[in-house]
GROMACS .gro file of C-alpha atoms in nm:
model
   87
    1MET     CA    1   5.357   6.588  14.979
    2ALA     CA    2   5.175   6.255  14.959
    3GLY     CA    3   4.806   6.234  14.794
    4ARG     CA    4   4.539   6.067  14.942
    5LEU     CA    5   4.572   5.784  14.697
    6GLN     CA    6   4.938   5.740  14.783
    7LYS     CA    7   4.893   5.736  15.118
    8PHE     CA    8   4.626   5.464  15.122
    9LEU     CA    9   4.858   5.230  14.939
   10ILE     CA   10   5.108   5.346  15.192
   11ILE     CA   11   4.864   5.174  15.445
   12LEU     CA   12   4.794   4.873  15.225
   13VAL     CA   13   5.139   4.805  15.183
   14ASN     CA   14   5.267   4.858  15.532
   15GLY     CA   15   4.945   4.749  15.697
   16ARG     CA   16   5.090   4.482  15.944
   17ASN     CA   17   5.207   4.751  16.200
   18THR     CA   18   4.948   5.051  16.105
   19TYR     CA   19   4.645   5.106  16.339
   20VAL     CA   20   4.361   5.300  16.160
   21GLN     CA   21   4.081   5.449  16.347
   22PHE     CA   22   3.796   5.623  16.223
   23ASP     CA   23   3.597   5.876  16.482
   24LYS     CA   24   3.281   6.117  16.436
   25ALA     CA   25   3.378   6.448  16.314
   26LEU     CA   26   3.442   6.735  16.587
   27ARG     CA   27   3.166   6.974  16.579
   28LEU     CA   28   3.344   7.336  16.616
   29GLN     CA   29   3.003   7.536  16.594
   30PRO     CA   30   2.923   7.453  17.000
   31LEU     CA   31   3.268   7.530  17.089
   32LEU     CA   32   3.254   7.869  16.899
   33GLU     CA   33   2.908   7.946  16.967
   34GLU     CA   34   3.019   7.923  17.378
   35TYR     CA   35   3.357   8.135  17.300
   36ARG     CA   36   3.209   8.384  17.086
   37ASN     CA   37   3.369   8.658  17.275
   38SER     CA   38   3.701   8.522  17.303
   39GLU     CA   39   3.885   8.318  17.019
   40GLU     CA   40   4.186   8.291  17.286
   41LEU     CA   41   3.953   8.091  17.488
   42ALA     CA   42   3.788   7.898  17.204
   43SER     CA   43   4.157   7.825  17.063
   44ARG     CA   44   4.305   7.676  17.439
   45LYS     CA   45   3.963   7.502  17.487
   46LEU     CA   46   4.020   7.321  17.162
   47ALA     CA   47   4.391   7.232  17.172
   48ARG     CA   48   4.265   7.084  17.552
   49LEU     CA   49   4.014   6.852  17.376
   50LEU     CA   50   4.192   6.726  17.084
   51ARG     CA   51   4.535   6.677  17.345
   52THR     CA   52   4.311   6.483  17.569
   53HIS     CA   53   4.131   6.295  17.257
   54PHE     CA   54   4.474   6.188  17.112
   55ARG     CA   55   4.662   6.104  17.476
   56ARG     CA   56   4.359   5.870  17.491
   57VAL     CA   57   4.348   5.720  17.196
   58ARG     CA   58   4.729   5.681  17.230
   59GLN     CA   59   4.673   5.508  17.580
   60ALA     CA   60   4.435   5.269  17.426
   61VAL     CA   61   4.691   5.187  17.129
   62LEU     CA   62   4.990   5.140  17.351
   63GLY     CA   63   4.922   5.077  17.676
   64THR     CA   64   5.005   5.283  18.006
   65ARG     CA   65   5.374   5.358  18.101
   66PRO     CA   66   5.508   5.288  18.399
   67VAL     CA   67   5.612   5.612  18.577
   68ALA     CA   68   5.902   5.624  18.783
   69PRO     CA   69   5.930   5.932  19.054
   70PRO     CA   70   6.123   6.206  18.980
   71HIS     CA   71   6.536   6.115  19.010
   72ALA     CA   72   6.443   5.772  19.043
   73GLY     CA   73   6.779   5.692  18.901
   74ARG     CA   74   6.981   5.916  19.127
   75ARG     CA   75   6.834   5.738  19.462
   76SER     CA   76   6.886   5.399  19.335
   77VAL     CA   77   7.268   5.464  19.241
   78ALA     CA   78   7.277   5.640  19.596
   79HIS     CA   79   7.173   5.343  19.777
   80THR     CA   80   7.354   5.083  19.586
   81GLY     CA   81   7.673   5.287  19.679
   82ARG     CA   82   7.588   5.253  20.027
   83LYS     CA   83   7.492   4.880  20.056
   84ALA     CA   84   7.816   4.785  19.879
   85GLY     CA   85   8.028   4.973  20.195
   86ARG     CA   86   8.125   5.255  20.016
   87PRO     CA   87   8.067   5.587  20.176
   0.00000   0.00000   0.00000
């Protein structure tokens, strides 16, 4: 497992293709106080917060993905066959 110094050196060497972002630390105390009776609800809330955060960061770095309707590939193949005079 790479230590902090080794990870820093890896970033320096491969820095052209590396995106590093520093954010404020996530405060867990308000979340724990809000859900002090249910550890399961607190863990679900934390997972949802982290999932949303990392999805937004990923979208900011990579941009949005085009969304195709479900089974778009099947429809286009079926329409192509009909246009070519095939049954």
